[in-house]
mmCIF file of C-alpha atoms and ligand atoms in Angstrom:
data_model
loop_
_atom_site.group_PDB
_atom_site.id
_atom_site.type_symbol
_atom_site.label_atom_id
_atom_site.label_comp_id
_atom_site.label_asym_id
_atom_site.label_seq_id
_atom_site.Cartn_x
_atom_site.Cartn_y
_atom_site.Cartn_z
ATOM 1 C CA MET A 188 64.371 28.340 49.975
ATOM 2 C CA ASP A 189 65.202 24.662 50.176
ATOM 3 C CA LEU A 190 67.809 23.582 48.253
ATOM 4 C CA GLY A 191 67.517 20.305 48.115
ATOM 5 C CA LEU A 192 71.130 19.883 49.089
ATOM 6 C CA THR A 193 69.549 17.488 52.266
ATOM 7 C CA ASP A 194 71.961 13.945 52.738
ATOM 8 C CA LYS A 195 74.069 14.926 49.692
ATOM 9 C CA VAL A 196 77.957 14.787 50.177
ATOM 10 C CA ALA A 197 80.688 16.863 49.550
ATOM 11 C CA VAL A 198 84.134 17.198 48.952
ATOM 12 C CA ILE A 199 86.193 20.120 48.741
ATOM 13 C CA THR A 200 89.915 20.315 48.757
ATOM 14 C CA GLY A 201 91.430 22.824 50.599
ATOM 15 C CA GLY A 202 88.320 22.450 52.863
ATOM 16 C CA SER A 203 90.308 24.017 56.339
ATOM 17 C CA VAL A 204 89.737 26.931 55.628
ATOM 18 C CA GLY A 205 89.998 31.002 53.836
ATOM 19 C CA ILE A 206 87.005 30.394 50.252
ATOM 20 C CA GLY A 207 87.102 26.139 51.257
ATOM 21 C CA LEU A 208 85.743 26.246 54.616
ATOM 22 C CA ALA A 209 83.361 29.011 53.793
ATOM 23 C CA VAL A 210 81.870 27.376 50.887
ATOM 24 C CA ALA A 211 81.719 23.600 53.164
ATOM 25 C CA GLU A 212 79.786 25.673 56.009
ATOM 26 C CA GLY A 213 77.357 26.955 53.642
ATOM 27 C CA LEU A 214 76.711 23.285 52.019
ATOM 28 C CA ALA A 215 76.550 22.185 55.859
ATOM 29 C CA ALA A 216 73.861 24.918 57.347
ATOM 30 C CA GLU A 217 71.869 23.991 53.918
ATOM 31 C CA GLY A 218 71.944 19.794 54.820
ATOM 32 C CA ALA A 219 74.942 18.126 53.239
ATOM 33 C CA HIS A 220 77.003 16.128 54.515
ATOM 34 C CA LEU A 221 80.986 16.849 53.806
ATOM 35 C CA VAL A 222 85.063 15.339 52.698
ATOM 36 C CA LEU A 223 87.850 17.943 53.676
ATOM 37 C CA ALA A 224 90.327 17.762 51.979
ATOM 38 C CA ALA A 225 93.878 19.496 53.750
ATOM 39 C CA ARG A 226 97.093 18.642 54.285
ATOM 40 C CA GLN A 227 97.619 19.573 58.245
ATOM 41 C CA ALA A 228 95.602 17.315 60.058
ATOM 42 C CA ASP A 229 94.952 18.480 62.648
ATOM 43 C CA ARG A 230 93.310 21.894 61.083
ATOM 44 C CA VAL A 231 91.055 20.028 58.552
ATOM 45 C CA ALA A 232 89.784 17.496 61.965
ATOM 46 C CA ASP A 233 89.535 20.496 63.731
ATOM 47 C CA GLU A 234 86.982 21.811 61.604
ATOM 48 C CA ALA A 235 85.541 19.126 60.361
ATOM 49 C CA ALA A 236 84.256 18.281 64.088
ATOM 50 C CA ARG A 237 82.791 22.377 64.411
ATOM 51 C CA VAL A 238 80.961 22.119 61.249
ATOM 52 C CA ALA A 239 79.400 19.206 61.356
ATOM 53 C CA SER A 240 78.230 19.868 64.843
ATOM 54 C CA ALA A 241 77.136 23.681 64.284
ATOM 55 C CA HIS A 242 74.842 22.162 61.341
ATOM 56 C CA GLY A 243 74.024 18.040 62.686
ATOM 57 C CA VAL A 244 75.627 16.592 59.899
ATOM 58 C CA ARG A 245 78.463 14.466 59.434
ATOM 59 C CA ALA A 246 82.588 15.952 58.266
ATOM 60 C CA ILE A 247 85.621 14.160 58.046
ATOM 61 C CA GLY A 248 88.463 15.217 57.831
ATOM 62 C CA VAL A 249 91.051 13.800 55.176
ATOM 63 C CA ALA A 250 95.059 15.597 56.144
ATOM 64 C CA CYS A 251 96.186 14.358 52.248
ATOM 65 C CA ASP A 252 97.903 16.464 49.145
ATOM 66 C CA VAL A 253 95.888 16.348 46.166
ATOM 67 C CA ALA A 254 98.995 17.838 43.998
ATOM 68 C CA THR A 255 99.962 14.451 44.632
ATOM 69 C CA ALA A 256 98.583 10.693 43.193
ATOM 70 C CA GLU A 257 98.906 9.897 46.577
ATOM 71 C CA GLY A 258 96.942 12.342 47.497
ATOM 72 C CA CYS A 259 93.879 11.884 45.185
ATOM 73 C CA ALA A 260 93.142 8.344 45.459
ATOM 74 C CA ALA A 261 93.637 9.121 49.493
ATOM 75 C CA LEU A 262 90.546 11.270 49.508
ATOM 76 C CA VAL A 263 88.970 9.412 47.053
ATOM 77 C CA ALA A 264 89.186 6.584 49.007
ATOM 78 C CA ALA A 265 88.198 8.143 52.443
ATOM 79 C CA THR A 266 85.223 9.015 50.487
ATOM 80 C CA GLU A 267 84.053 5.700 49.525
ATOM 81 C CA GLU A 268 85.356 4.355 53.380
ATOM 82 C CA ALA A 269 82.591 7.221 55.309
ATOM 83 C CA PHE A 270 79.741 7.703 52.202
ATOM 84 C CA GLY A 271 79.987 4.996 50.141
ATOM 85 C CA GLY A 272 80.741 7.713 47.327
ATOM 86 C CA ALA A 273 79.815 11.477 46.633
ATOM 87 C CA ASP A 274 77.431 13.933 44.661
ATOM 88 C CA ILE A 275 79.531 17.286 45.127
ATOM 89 C CA LEU A 276 83.553 18.288 44.174
ATOM 90 C CA VAL A 277 84.846 21.388 44.837
ATOM 91 C CA ASN A 278 88.659 21.675 43.627
ATOM 92 C CA ASN A 279 88.842 23.948 45.940
ATOM 93 C CA ALA A 280 92.695 24.558 46.853
ATOM 94 C CA GLY A 281 94.736 26.207 45.410
ATOM 95 C CA LYS A 282 97.973 29.022 46.338
ATOM 96 C CA GLY A 283 98.807 32.471 44.197
ATOM 97 C CA THR A 284 102.593 32.064 43.277
ATOM 98 C CA ASN A 285 105.955 34.723 42.316
ATOM 99 C CA GLU A 286 107.869 34.261 39.984
ATOM 100 C CA THR A 287 108.894 35.623 36.463
ATOM 101 C CA ILE A 288 108.913 33.252 33.362
ATOM 102 C CA GLN A 289 113.088 34.073 32.783
ATOM 103 C CA ASP A 290 113.980 33.282 36.576
ATOM 104 C CA ALA A 291 111.017 30.183 37.573
ATOM 105 C CA PRO A 292 112.313 26.512 37.440
ATOM 106 C CA ASP A 293 110.963 23.573 35.756
ATOM 107 C CA ASP A 294 109.692 22.614 39.357
ATOM 108 C CA LYS A 295 107.991 24.879 40.069
ATOM 109 C CA TRP A 296 106.059 24.605 37.096
ATOM 110 C CA GLN A 297 105.010 20.906 37.407
ATOM 111 C CA TYR A 298 104.184 21.826 40.943
ATOM 112 C CA PHE A 299 102.277 23.736 40.159
ATOM 113 C CA TRP A 300 100.020 21.935 37.046
ATOM 114 C CA GLU A 301 99.540 19.336 39.410
ATOM 115 C CA LEU A 302 98.500 21.061 42.556
ATOM 116 C CA HIS A 303 95.950 23.084 39.868
ATOM 117 C CA VAL A 304 95.098 20.723 37.350
ATOM 118 C CA MET A 305 96.244 17.208 37.370
ATOM 119 C CA ALA A 306 94.081 17.487 41.101
ATOM 120 C CA ALA A 307 91.082 18.153 39.276
ATOM 121 C CA VAL A 308 91.879 15.343 36.892
ATOM 122 C CA ARG A 309 92.298 12.752 38.973
ATOM 123 C CA LEU A 310 89.799 13.520 41.678
ATOM 124 C CA ALA A 311 86.658 13.815 38.577
ATOM 125 C CA ARG A 312 88.488 10.020 37.833
ATOM 126 C CA GLY A 313 87.741 8.620 40.988
ATOM 127 C CA LEU A 314 84.289 10.526 41.999
ATOM 128 C CA VAL A 315 83.322 10.089 38.423
ATOM 129 C CA PRO A 316 82.238 6.388 38.946
ATOM 130 C CA SER A 317 80.319 7.182 42.050
ATOM 131 C CA MET A 318 78.597 9.945 41.565
ATOM 132 C CA LYS A 319 76.829 8.095 38.397
ATOM 133 C CA SER A 320 75.692 5.718 40.471
ATOM 134 C CA ARG A 321 74.020 7.834 42.344
ATOM 135 C CA GLY A 322 72.301 9.134 39.590
ATOM 136 C CA GLY A 323 74.071 13.092 39.068
ATOM 137 C CA GLY A 324 76.129 15.094 40.833
ATOM 138 C CA VAL A 325 77.609 18.187 40.546
ATOM 139 C CA ILE A 326 82.117 19.766 40.439
ATOM 140 C CA LEU A 327 82.909 23.220 40.438
ATOM 141 C CA HIS A 328 85.976 24.596 39.541
ATOM 142 C CA ASN A 329 87.542 28.116 41.507
ATOM 143 C CA ALA A 330 90.019 29.425 39.176
ATOM 144 C CA SER A 331 91.322 32.752 39.289
ATOM 145 C CA ILE A 332 89.904 36.074 37.358
ATOM 146 C CA CYS A 333 93.898 35.753 36.646
ATOM 147 C CA ALA A 334 92.501 32.479 34.093
ATOM 148 C CA VAL A 335 91.858 35.351 32.232
ATOM 149 C CA GLN A 336 93.559 38.927 32.849
ATOM 150 C CA PRO A 337 97.184 37.763 34.437
ATOM 151 C CA ILE A 338 99.246 40.075 37.052
ATOM 152 C CA TRP A 339 101.763 40.168 35.871
ATOM 153 C CA TYR A 340 103.838 38.485 38.643
ATOM 154 C CA GLU A 341 102.387 35.129 38.938
ATOM 155 C CA PRO A 342 102.715 34.223 35.369
ATOM 156 C CA ILE A 343 102.987 30.166 36.342
ATOM 157 C CA TYR A 344 99.081 31.142 38.302
ATOM 158 C CA ASN A 345 97.358 32.773 35.329
ATOM 159 C CA THR A 346 98.784 29.727 33.186
ATOM 160 C CA THR A 347 97.603 26.970 35.324
ATOM 161 C CA LYS A 348 94.162 28.802 36.580
ATOM 162 C CA ALA A 349 93.780 28.894 32.664
ATOM 163 C CA ALA A 350 94.520 25.820 31.707
ATOM 164 C CA LEU A 351 92.101 25.026 34.543
ATOM 165 C CA MET A 352 88.798 26.787 33.355
ATOM 166 C CA MET A 353 89.164 24.645 29.962
ATOM 167 C CA PHE A 354 89.855 21.569 32.067
ATOM 168 C CA SER A 355 85.771 22.108 33.727
ATOM 169 C CA LYS A 356 85.070 23.307 30.292
ATOM 170 C CA THR A 357 86.366 20.140 28.645
ATOM 171 C CA LEU A 358 85.327 17.299 31.169
ATOM 172 C CA ALA A 359 81.187 19.292 31.563
ATOM 173 C CA ASN A 360 81.222 18.106 27.991
ATOM 174 C CA GLU A 361 82.438 14.682 29.192
ATOM 175 C CA VAL A 362 80.248 14.106 31.720
ATOM 176 C CA ILE A 363 76.402 16.272 31.443
ATOM 177 C CA PRO A 364 75.359 12.184 29.442
ATOM 178 C CA ASP A 365 75.750 10.958 33.031
ATOM 179 C CA ASN A 366 74.322 14.156 35.103
ATOM 180 C CA ILE A 367 76.765 15.561 36.134
ATOM 181 C CA ARG A 368 76.738 19.319 35.670
ATOM 182 C CA VAL A 369 80.674 20.736 35.425
ATOM 183 C CA ASN A 370 81.147 24.818 36.076
ATOM 184 C CA CYS A 371 83.688 26.389 36.907
ATOM 185 C CA VAL A 372 84.529 29.907 39.205
ATOM 186 C CA ASN A 373 86.510 33.352 38.559
ATOM 187 C CA PRO A 374 86.087 35.310 42.026
ATOM 188 C CA GLY A 375 88.409 38.091 42.209
ATOM 189 C CA LEU A 376 89.208 39.738 45.459
ATOM 190 C CA ILE A 377 88.280 37.676 48.783
ATOM 191 C CA MET A 378 90.382 38.785 52.161
ATOM 192 C CA THR A 379 92.246 35.484 53.232
ATOM 193 C CA VAL A 380 94.433 34.727 55.291
ATOM 194 C CA ASP A 381 97.172 35.337 52.416
ATOM 195 C CA TRP A 382 95.943 37.851 51.528
ATOM 196 C CA VAL A 383 97.073 40.325 54.820
ATOM 197 C CA THR A 384 100.647 37.692 54.885
ATOM 198 C CA HIS A 385 100.685 40.360 51.400
ATOM 199 C CA ALA A 386 99.587 43.213 52.472
ATOM 200 C CA LYS A 387 101.821 42.631 55.633
ATOM 201 C CA ALA A 388 105.280 41.823 53.768
ATOM 202 C CA MET A 389 104.724 44.955 51.448
ATOM 203 C CA SER A 390 104.209 47.476 54.119
ATOM 204 C CA ALA A 391 107.141 46.097 56.144
ATOM 205 C CA ASP A 392 109.334 48.887 54.608
ATOM 206 C CA THR A 393 106.858 51.818 55.364
ATOM 207 C CA GLY A 394 105.282 51.520 58.557
ATOM 208 C CA GLY A 395 103.591 48.348 58.353
ATOM 209 C CA ASP A 396 100.034 49.949 57.272
ATOM 210 C CA TRP A 397 99.018 46.651 56.400
ATOM 211 C CA GLN A 398 94.771 47.954 56.182
ATOM 212 C CA ALA A 399 96.085 50.582 53.827
ATOM 213 C CA VAL A 400 98.102 48.090 51.369
ATOM 214 C CA LEU A 401 94.890 46.263 51.909
ATOM 215 C CA LYS A 402 92.491 48.973 51.541
ATOM 216 C CA ALA A 403 94.839 50.669 47.972
ATOM 217 C CA ILE A 404 94.193 47.094 46.308
ATOM 218 C CA ALA A 405 90.901 47.062 46.013
ATOM 219 C CA GLU A 406 90.224 50.754 45.217
ATOM 220 C CA GLU A 407 92.985 49.904 42.192
ATOM 221 C CA ASP A 408 91.597 46.933 41.639
ATOM 222 C CA ALA A 409 87.821 46.178 42.227
ATOM 223 C CA ALA A 410 85.222 48.705 40.648
ATOM 224 C CA ILE A 411 83.055 47.529 43.388
ATOM 225 C CA LYS A 412 86.449 48.816 45.871
ATOM 226 C CA ARG A 413 87.047 46.288 48.457
ATOM 227 C CA PHE A 414 87.607 42.454 49.259
ATOM 228 C CA ALA A 415 84.925 40.266 49.351
ATOM 229 C CA THR A 416 84.089 38.370 51.966
ATOM 230 C CA PRO A 417 84.661 34.469 51.847
ATOM 231 C CA GLU A 418 81.132 34.074 52.643
ATOM 232 C CA GLU A 419 79.311 35.752 50.046
ATOM 233 C CA LEU A 420 81.534 33.955 47.542
ATOM 234 C CA ALA A 421 80.354 30.573 48.469
ATOM 235 C CA HIS A 422 76.445 32.294 48.804
ATOM 236 C CA PHE A 423 77.276 31.486 44.587
ATOM 237 C CA PHE A 424 78.989 28.126 45.147
ATOM 238 C CA VAL A 425 75.857 27.224 47.323
ATOM 239 C CA PHE A 426 73.904 28.192 44.742
ATOM 240 C CA LEU A 427 75.815 25.925 41.692
ATOM 241 C CA CYS A 428 75.928 22.744 44.095
ATOM 242 C CA SER A 429 71.934 23.446 44.282
ATOM 243 C CA ASP A 430 69.368 21.687 41.149
ATOM 244 C CA LYS A 431 68.475 25.616 41.576
ATOM 245 C CA ALA A 432 71.391 25.614 38.319
ATOM 246 C CA SER A 433 69.915 22.743 36.561
ATOM 247 C CA TYR A 434 70.927 24.843 33.516
ATOM 248 C CA SER A 435 74.070 25.587 34.135
ATOM 249 C CA VAL A 436 76.688 23.587 32.075
ATOM 250 C CA GLY A 437 80.498 23.675 31.166
ATOM 251 C CA SER A 438 80.576 27.117 32.036
ATOM 252 C CA THR A 439 82.392 30.322 34.069
ATOM 253 C CA TYR A 440 81.057 32.592 36.434
ATOM 254 C CA PHE A 441 83.179 35.637 37.156
ATOM 255 C CA VAL A 442 82.674 36.489 41.335
ATOM 256 C CA ASP A 443 85.197 39.926 40.677
ATOM 257 C CA GLY A 444 83.543 43.143 42.408
ATOM 258 C CA GLY A 445 83.598 44.435 38.494
ATOM 259 C CA MET A 446 87.432 44.018 38.469
ATOM 260 C CA LEU A 447 87.000 42.228 34.937
ATOM 261 C CA LYS A 448 87.945 44.794 32.595
ATOM 262 C CA THR A 449 86.381 43.532 29.295
ATOM 263 C CA VAL A 450 82.925 41.918 28.869
HETATM 264 P P1 LIG B 220 93.998 29.594 51.665
HETATM 265 O O1 LIG B 220 95.528 30.087 51.312
HETATM 266 O O2 LIG B 220 93.429 30.104 53.210
HETATM 267 O O3 LIG B 220 93.283 28.209 51.485
HETATM 268 C C1 LIG B 220 94.259 27.280 51.486
HETATM 269 C C2 LIG B 220 93.564 25.830 51.322
HETATM 270 O O4 LIG B 220 93.547 24.598 50.865
HETATM 271 C C3 LIG B 220 93.867 25.436 53.295
HETATM 272 O O5 LIG B 220 92.534 24.193 53.086
HETATM 273 C C4 LIG B 220 94.313 24.375 52.716
HETATM 274 O O6 LIG B 220 95.423 23.584 54.033
HETATM 275 C C5 LIG B 220 95.106 23.135 51.465
HETATM 276 N N1 LIG B 220 95.266 23.429 50.425
HETATM 277 C C6 LIG B 220 96.754 23.462 49.632
HETATM 278 N N2 LIG B 220 97.563 22.849 49.105
HETATM 279 C C7 LIG B 220 96.477 21.851 49.024
HETATM 280 C C8 LIG B 220 97.522 20.819 49.273
HETATM 281 N N3 LIG B 220 98.729 20.259 48.247
HETATM 282 N N4 LIG B 220 96.862 19.408 49.066
HETATM 283 C C9 LIG B 220 95.128 19.913 49.859
HETATM 284 N N5 LIG B 220 95.092 20.872 50.376
HETATM 285 C C10 LIG B 220 95.703 22.216 49.977
HETATM 286 O O7 LIG B 220 92.873 29.874 50.502
HETATM 287 P P2 LIG B 220 92.146 30.884 50.042
HETATM 288 O O8 LIG B 220 91.154 30.115 50.275
HETATM 289 O O9 LIG B 220 92.712 32.450 49.686
HETATM 290 O O10 LIG B 220 92.094 30.305 47.853
HETATM 291 C C11 LIG B 220 91.416 29.213 47.586
HETATM 292 C C12 LIG B 220 91.489 28.892 46.175
HETATM 293 O O11 LIG B 220 90.395 30.485 46.178
HETATM 294 C C13 LIG B 220 92.464 28.776 45.161
HETATM 295 O O12 LIG B 220 92.752 27.743 44.520
HETATM 296 C C14 LIG B 220 92.513 29.799 44.896
HETATM 297 O O13 LIG B 220 93.797 29.841 44.249
HETATM 298 C C15 LIG B 220 91.507 30.418 44.460
HETATM 299 N N6 LIG B 220 91.351 31.917 44.670
HETATM 300 C C16 LIG B 220 91.621 32.670 45.808
HETATM 301 C C17 LIG B 220 91.024 34.162 45.521
HETATM 302 C C18 LIG B 220 91.381 35.359 46.834
HETATM 303 O O14 LIG B 220 91.847 36.605 46.318
HETATM 304 N N7 LIG B 220 91.990 34.325 47.716
HETATM 305 C C19 LIG B 220 91.223 34.801 44.099
HETATM 306 C C20 LIG B 220 90.859 33.570 42.751
HETATM 307 C C21 LIG B 220 91.221 32.833 43.880
HETATM 308 P P3 LIG B 220 96.657 22.879 53.593
HETATM 309 O O15 LIG B 220 97.544 24.018 54.191
HETATM 310 O O16 LIG B 220 96.598 22.833 55.541
HETATM 311 O O17 LIG B 220 97.174 22.113 53.195
#
């Protein structure tokens, strides 16, 4: 099935590893050119070069911090310079938190507001004009199941991801007249490096069987009783980026192996 993504230009934040890299690979496999953004310069440059060579597309890595206005401006400028604008924006950069509301200071709340919400606001402001001039586009937000089903130890994550989900809906209404489709995805358990780090920390005092910790989490939380691979989730993002999803506007889709405990 031709998804019609050949020669589209996709900007992916957090594109150097994990889910963002899998989405980048999926889009490149369909012929899209890439702008990958992350803070660690070497890793994002290496991955951009590797994906470009594997799929015969053009890709650049942009070292920037999207939790800052300057970082977002640098990403927009690099995209303009390399490709003259973008057709697709995937707001994916993000991170789990760990705190209580009683103890977390204001600056922690502020940081995750900047990373999870303001990055999406600023990059929409920066990239929507070129999408308009190219005749339309797609913006996807990677929120989390935690946007609607909170996990007790990460109130800042739950709250800022819920805000991102609402931002996605609101932006969708504003830009659909310009043929820009905006949607949000709420993943469940996706096996990325952070989970392994978390499981190793949790098992450190009890023998170090981190695989058993991950198995227990999957069996407890997901009806399907396993984690997804980043690639399984990336297929869904690639579909939403394509014209095959032409009537999908302003929605939030769960890709969670049955983790959501309601309808
Ligand atoms: P990873 O930690 O594997 O990757 C995060 C990516 O974001 C890296 O490329 C990292 O690169 C980049 N990044 C982080 N902070 C910034 C920043 N301030 N500016 C620019 N780039 C940044 O994460 P995952 O792949 O696991 O998660 C990706 C997204 O998916 C996140 O938003 C997460 O909340 C969401 N999600 C993940 C789930 C999971 O189970 N894994 C479940 C639900 C949602 P660098 O460090 O070089 O900046």
